Every structure is written in structure tokens, then in C-alpha cells.
CSV table of C-alpha atoms in Angstrom, one decimal:
chain,number,residue,atom,x,y,z
A,1,THR,CA,0.5,-5.3,-15.6
A,2,ILE,CA,1.5,-6.8,-12.2
A,3,CYS,CA,-0.1,-4.0,-10.3
A,4,CYS,CA,-3.3,-4.2,-12.4
A,5,ASP,CA,-3.4,-8.0,-11.8
A,6,CYS,CA,-2.9,-7.5,-8.0
A,7,ALA,CA,-5.6,-4.9,-7.9
A,8,HIS,CA,-8.1,-7.1,-9.8
A,9,ALA,CA,-7.4,-10.1,-7.6
A,10,CYS,CA,-7.6,-8.0,-4.4
A,11,SER,CA,-10.9,-6.5,-5.3
A,12,GLY,CA,-12.4,-9.8,-6.2
A,13,ARG,CA,-14.7,-11.8,-4.0
A,14,SER,CA,-12.8,-15.1,-3.8
A,15,ALA,CA,-9.5,-14.0,-2.1
A,16,SER,CA,-9.0,-14.6,1.6
A,17,GLY,CA,-8.0,-11.8,4.0
A,18,ARG,CA,-4.4,-13.0,4.1
A,19,GLU,CA,-4.2,-13.1,0.3
A,20,ARG,CA,-5.6,-9.6,0.0
A,21,LEU,CA,-3.0,-8.4,2.6
A,22,GLY,CA,-0.2,-10.1,0.6
A,23,LEU,CA,-1.4,-8.5,-2.6
A,24,VAL,CA,-1.4,-5.0,-0.9
A,25,VAL,CA,2.1,-5.6,0.4
A,26,LEU,CA,3.3,-6.8,-3.0
A,27,MET,CA,1.9,-3.7,-4.7
A,28,GLY,CA,3.4,-1.3,-2.1
A,29,MET,CA,6.8,-2.9,-2.2
A,30,ALA,CA,6.8,-3.1,-6.0
A,31,LEU,CA,6.2,0.7,-6.2
A,32,PHE,CA,9.1,1.1,-3.7
A,33,ILE,CA,11.4,-1.0,-5.9
A,34,VAL,CA,10.5,1.2,-8.8
A,35,LYS,CA,11.9,4.2,-6.9
A,36,VAL,CA,15.0,2.3,-6.0
A,37,LEU,CA,15.6,1.3,-9.6
A,38,HIS,CA,15.2,5.0,-10.6
A,39,SER,CA,18.2,5.8,-8.4
A,40,PRO,CA,19.9,2.5,-7.6
A,41,THR,CA,23.3,3.9,-6.4
A,42,GLY,CA,22.7,7.1,-4.6
A,43,PHE,CA,20.5,10.1,-3.7
A,44,THR,CA,19.3,12.1,-6.7
A,45,LEU,CA,16.0,13.8,-5.9
A,46,TYR,CA,16.1,17.3,-4.5
A,47,ASP,CA,14.4,16.6,-1.2
A,48,GLU,CA,16.8,13.7,-0.6
A,49,LEU,CA,19.8,16.0,-0.9
A,50,GLN,CA,18.2,18.4,1.6
A,51,HIS,CA,17.8,15.6,4.2
A,52,LEU,CA,21.3,14.3,3.4
A,53,ARG,CA,22.6,17.7,4.6
A,54,THR,CA,20.9,17.2,7.9
A,55,PHE,CA,22.3,13.7,8.2
A,56,ASP,CA,25.8,15.0,7.4
A,57,ASP,CA,25.4,17.7,10.1
A,58,ILE,CA,24.4,15.2,12.7
A,59,VAL,CA,27.3,12.8,11.9
A,60,ALA,CA,29.9,15.7,11.7
A,61,SER,CA,28.8,17.5,14.9
A,62,GLY,CA,27.5,14.6,17.0
A,63,GLY,CA,24.5,16.7,17.9
A,64,LEU,CA,21.1,17.8,16.6
A,65,TYR,CA,19.4,20.9,15.3
A,66,ALA,CA,22.3,22.4,13.3
A,67,ARG,CA,21.0,24.9,10.8
A,68,ASN,CA,20.2,23.5,7.4
A,69,PRO,CA,19.9,26.4,4.9
A,70,LEU,CA,18.5,24.0,2.2
A,71,LEU,CA,15.5,23.1,4.4
A,72,LEU,CA,15.2,25.0,7.6
A,73,VAL,CA,12.6,22.7,9.1
A,74,SER,CA,14.5,19.5,8.5
A,75,PRO,CA,16.8,19.7,11.6
A,76,LEU,CA,13.7,20.3,13.8
A,77,TYR,CA,12.4,16.8,12.9
A,78,PRO,CA,15.5,14.7,12.7
A,79,GLY,CA,13.9,11.2,13.2
A,80,LEU,CA,14.8,9.9,9.8
A,81,GLU,CA,18.4,11.1,10.0
A,82,ILE,CA,18.9,9.8,13.5
A,83,VAL,CA,17.8,6.3,12.5
A,84,THR,CA,20.0,6.5,9.4
A,85,SER,CA,23.0,7.6,11.4
A,86,VAL,CA,22.5,4.8,13.9
A,87,LEU,CA,22.3,2.2,11.2
A,88,THR,CA,25.3,3.4,9.3
A,89,GLY,CA,27.3,3.6,12.5
A,90,VAL,CA,26.4,0.0,13.5
A,91,THR,CA,26.7,-1.6,10.1
A,92,GLY,CA,29.3,0.5,8.4
A,93,SER,CA,26.9,1.0,5.4
A,94,SER,CA,26.6,4.1,3.4
A,95,PRO,CA,23.7,6.6,4.1
A,96,PHE,CA,22.0,5.5,0.8
A,97,GLU,CA,22.3,1.8,1.6
A,98,ALA,CA,20.9,2.4,5.1
A,99,SER,CA,18.1,4.5,3.7
A,100,VAL,CA,17.0,1.7,1.4
A,101,VAL,CA,16.6,-0.6,4.3
A,102,ILE,CA,14.9,2.0,6.6
A,103,LEU,CA,12.4,3.3,3.9
A,104,GLY,CA,11.7,-0.3,2.7
A,105,ALA,CA,10.7,-1.1,6.3
A,106,ALA,CA,8.7,2.1,6.5
A,107,ARG,CA,6.8,1.1,3.3
A,108,LEU,CA,6.2,-2.3,4.7
A,109,LEU,CA,4.7,-0.8,7.9
A,110,LEU,CA,2.6,1.5,5.8
A,111,THR,CA,1.1,-1.1,3.6
A,112,ILE,CA,0.4,-3.7,6.4
A,113,GLY,CA,-0.8,-1.0,8.8
A,114,LEU,CA,-3.1,0.6,6.2
A,115,PHE,CA,-4.7,-2.7,5.3
A,116,LEU,CA,-5.2,-3.9,8.9
A,117,PHE,CA,-6.5,-0.5,10.0
A,118,LEU,CA,-9.1,-0.5,7.2
A,119,GLU,CA,-10.0,-4.1,7.8
A,120,ARG,CA,-10.5,-3.3,11.5
A,121,ALA,CA,-12.5,-0.1,10.8
A,122,THR,CA,-14.8,-1.7,8.2
A,123,ASP,CA,-14.8,-5.4,9.3
A,124,ASN,CA,-14.4,-6.3,5.7
A,125,ALA,CA,-11.1,-7.5,4.1
A,126,ARG,CA,-12.3,-6.8,0.6
A,127,ILE,CA,-13.0,-3.1,1.4
A,128,ALA,CA,-9.7,-2.9,3.2
A,129,GLY,CA,-7.9,-4.2,0.1
A,130,ILE,CA,-9.7,-1.8,-2.3
A,131,GLY,CA,-9.0,1.1,0.0
A,132,ALA,CA,-5.4,0.2,0.3
A,133,PHE,CA,-5.0,0.0,-3.5
A,134,VAL,CA,-6.7,3.3,-3.9
A,135,TYR,CA,-4.3,4.9,-1.5
A,136,LEU,CA,-1.3,3.3,-3.2
A,137,ALA,CA,-2.6,4.6,-6.6
A,138,ASN,CA,-1.9,8.2,-5.5
A,139,PRO,CA,1.1,9.7,-7.4
A,140,ASN,CA,3.0,10.4,-4.2
A,141,ALA,CA,3.3,6.7,-3.4
A,142,LEU,CA,5.7,6.1,-6.2
A,143,PHE,CA,8.5,8.7,-5.6
A,144,PHE,CA,7.7,11.4,-3.1
A,145,ASP,CA,6.7,9.0,-0.2
A,146,ALA,CA,9.5,6.6,-1.1
A,147,GLN,CA,12.4,9.0,-1.2
A,148,PHE,CA,14.9,9.8,1.6
A,149,GLY,CA,12.5,12.3,3.2
A,150,TYR,CA,11.0,12.6,6.6
A,151,GLN,CA,7.5,12.0,5.4
A,152,SER,CA,8.4,8.6,4.0
A,153,LEU,CA,9.2,7.2,7.4
A,154,ALA,CA,6.6,9.2,9.3
A,155,LEU,CA,3.7,7.8,7.2
A,156,GLY,CA,4.5,4.3,8.1
A,157,LEU,CA,4.8,5.2,11.8
A,158,ALA,CA,1.5,7.1,11.7
A,159,MET,CA,-0.3,4.2,10.1
A,160,VAL,CA,0.9,1.9,12.9
A,161,VAL,CA,-0.6,4.3,15.4
A,162,LEU,CA,-3.9,4.3,13.6
A,163,TYR,CA,-4.0,0.5,13.5
A,164,LEU,CA,-3.1,0.2,17.2
A,165,THR,CA,-5.8,2.7,18.1
A,166,ALA,CA,-8.4,0.9,16.0
A,167,GLU,CA,-7.4,-2.5,17.4
A,168,SER,CA,-7.8,-1.3,20.9
A,169,ASN,CA,-11.6,-0.8,20.2
A,170,GLY,CA,-11.9,1.6,23.1
A,171,ARG,CA,-9.7,-0.4,25.5
A,172,TRP,CA,-7.2,2.4,25.6
A,173,ARG,CA,-4.9,0.8,28.1
A,174,GLU,CA,-4.2,-2.2,25.9
A,175,GLY,CA,-3.0,-0.2,23.0
A,176,ALA,CA,-1.9,3.1,24.6
A,177,ALA,CA,1.7,2.1,25.4
A,178,GLY,CA,2.5,0.9,22.0
A,179,ALA,CA,0.6,3.7,20.2
A,180,LEU,CA,2.2,6.4,22.3
A,181,LEU,CA,5.7,5.1,21.7
A,182,VAL,CA,5.2,4.9,17.9
A,183,ALA,CA,3.4,8.3,17.9
A,184,ALA,CA,6.4,9.8,19.7
A,185,ALA,CA,8.7,8.6,16.9
A,186,SER,CA,6.3,10.1,14.3
A,187,ILE,CA,6.3,13.4,16.2
A,188,VAL,CA,10.1,13.8,16.0
A,189,THR,CA,10.1,12.8,12.3
A,190,HIS,CA,7.6,14.9,10.3
A,191,HIS,CA,5.4,17.9,11.4
A,192,ALA,CA,2.8,17.5,8.7
A,193,THR,CA,2.1,13.8,9.2
A,194,THR,CA,1.9,14.4,13.0
A,195,SER,CA,-0.6,17.2,12.5
A,196,ALA,CA,-2.8,15.0,10.3
A,197,LEU,CA,-2.5,12.1,12.8
A,198,VAL,CA,-3.4,14.3,15.8
A,199,ALA,CA,-6.4,15.7,13.9
A,200,PHE,CA,-7.6,12.2,13.1
A,201,LEU,CA,-7.2,11.0,16.6
A,202,LEU,CA,-9.1,14.0,18.0
A,203,ALA,CA,-11.9,13.4,15.6
A,204,LEU,CA,-12.0,9.7,16.6
A,205,THR,CA,-12.0,10.7,20.3
A,206,VAL,CA,-15.0,13.1,19.7
A,207,ALA,CA,-16.8,10.4,17.8
A,208,ARG,CA,-16.4,7.9,20.7
A,209,TRP,CA,-17.8,10.5,23.1
A,210,LEU,CA,-20.9,10.9,21.1
A,211,PRO,CA,-24.0,9.1,22.4
A,212,PRO,CA,-24.8,5.9,20.4
A,213,SER,CA,-28.0,7.5,19.0
A,214,SER,CA,-25.9,10.4,17.6
A,215,ARG,CA,-23.4,8.1,16.0
A,216,SER,CA,-26.1,6.0,14.3
A,217,ALA,CA,-27.8,9.2,13.0
A,218,ALA,CA,-24.6,10.6,11.6
A,219,PRO,CA,-24.3,10.4,7.8
């Protein structure tokens, strides 16, 4: 009911841009809380246990890239596990407690970045709100992209890259430093998200190189 009310208010004509952003964030974080309530005390999903193995290997060995027979590709993209090991080492928290904080922050980055990117791309806060809610309605947003898995962190990072790129509006020097730094974090976190991000940025680059007449004639 809350999600439906948020979607209705966000798609209406009377809400301000900040109100729409707040509703999108509320929706995204509410879905994340549902996942936390599903498993409030520890990791239970299969993918989470695979990445927990990579985390344990990093902590036990003090190094990276130890073979993970449960998910061979996981040690090659250890961004999530590195951040988790740092947070557990600094705070003394358990891997699960650290993951809730990290993935909650990633979901926050995803929702804010998605709305701001769409608003910048369309110059319309209402369309941005509708687009963000459509994305959050996909089934993966509830559990798969909220679990202790590398895609959950990488999606938030990739969305920040897209927003910084759109915000630069062709002034690459202004947004390049921040975008490259966040993109590097995404690259070491998840291969599929990085591939999609690179493909999108290449398409954007090609589109910017097109003459204005070609862009206006494009469907």
C-alpha cells in the first residue's frame, strides 16, 4: 500500500522535484528493508553464501584472488568483500552487520543517482520519478539486487557514474575525475554491471559525436 501511494504521488503533477526524489528514495529503501526483514540475523540466500566464502578467504589469507569453488568469478571482482572486510576490521561488526550498512548505502546511491540521472537526461522531474519507480518495480530490486552480492554494490556505483556523466553536459573535465574514480570501484566489483556501463558510455560518446542534424533526425 505504501509503495502504491508513493508511486501515485510521484507520478502526479503537483509534487515538487525534491518531493519526487524523496518518494523514490522511500520506495527504494522500503524494498531494501523488506529484504533485511526476510533474513534479519544472517546470510541465507545462496549467492550471499558464495560471496561470504570470498570474504572469509580475504580475511583468513590477508590477500586477494584465492580460489572460490562456489563461484569462480567472485574472487576476481572482490570490491564488495574488500569494503566489507575494511568495515568489519574498523568497527568490529560482523560481516552481516557490515553488509547491511554497505548495501543500504548502495541502495541509497542507486535511488538518488537514478532519479537525478533521469531528471538531468529528460529535464523533467515527473518523468524521472516515473522512470525510477518503473525500475524499482522490477523483481530483482527486492531480493537479488539487495543481497550480499557484488551486483548490489556495483549498481549503485554505476548509477553514480551515469549521473556524473550526464551532469557534466559535455564538460568532461568537470566530471571526469569523480566519474573515473567511481567507475574504477565499479570495475573491481562486478563484471556484468561494468560491461553494461561501458556499453552505455560508448553509446553516449558516439551520440555526442554525431552532428546536431543527425541527432535531431534520430528516432
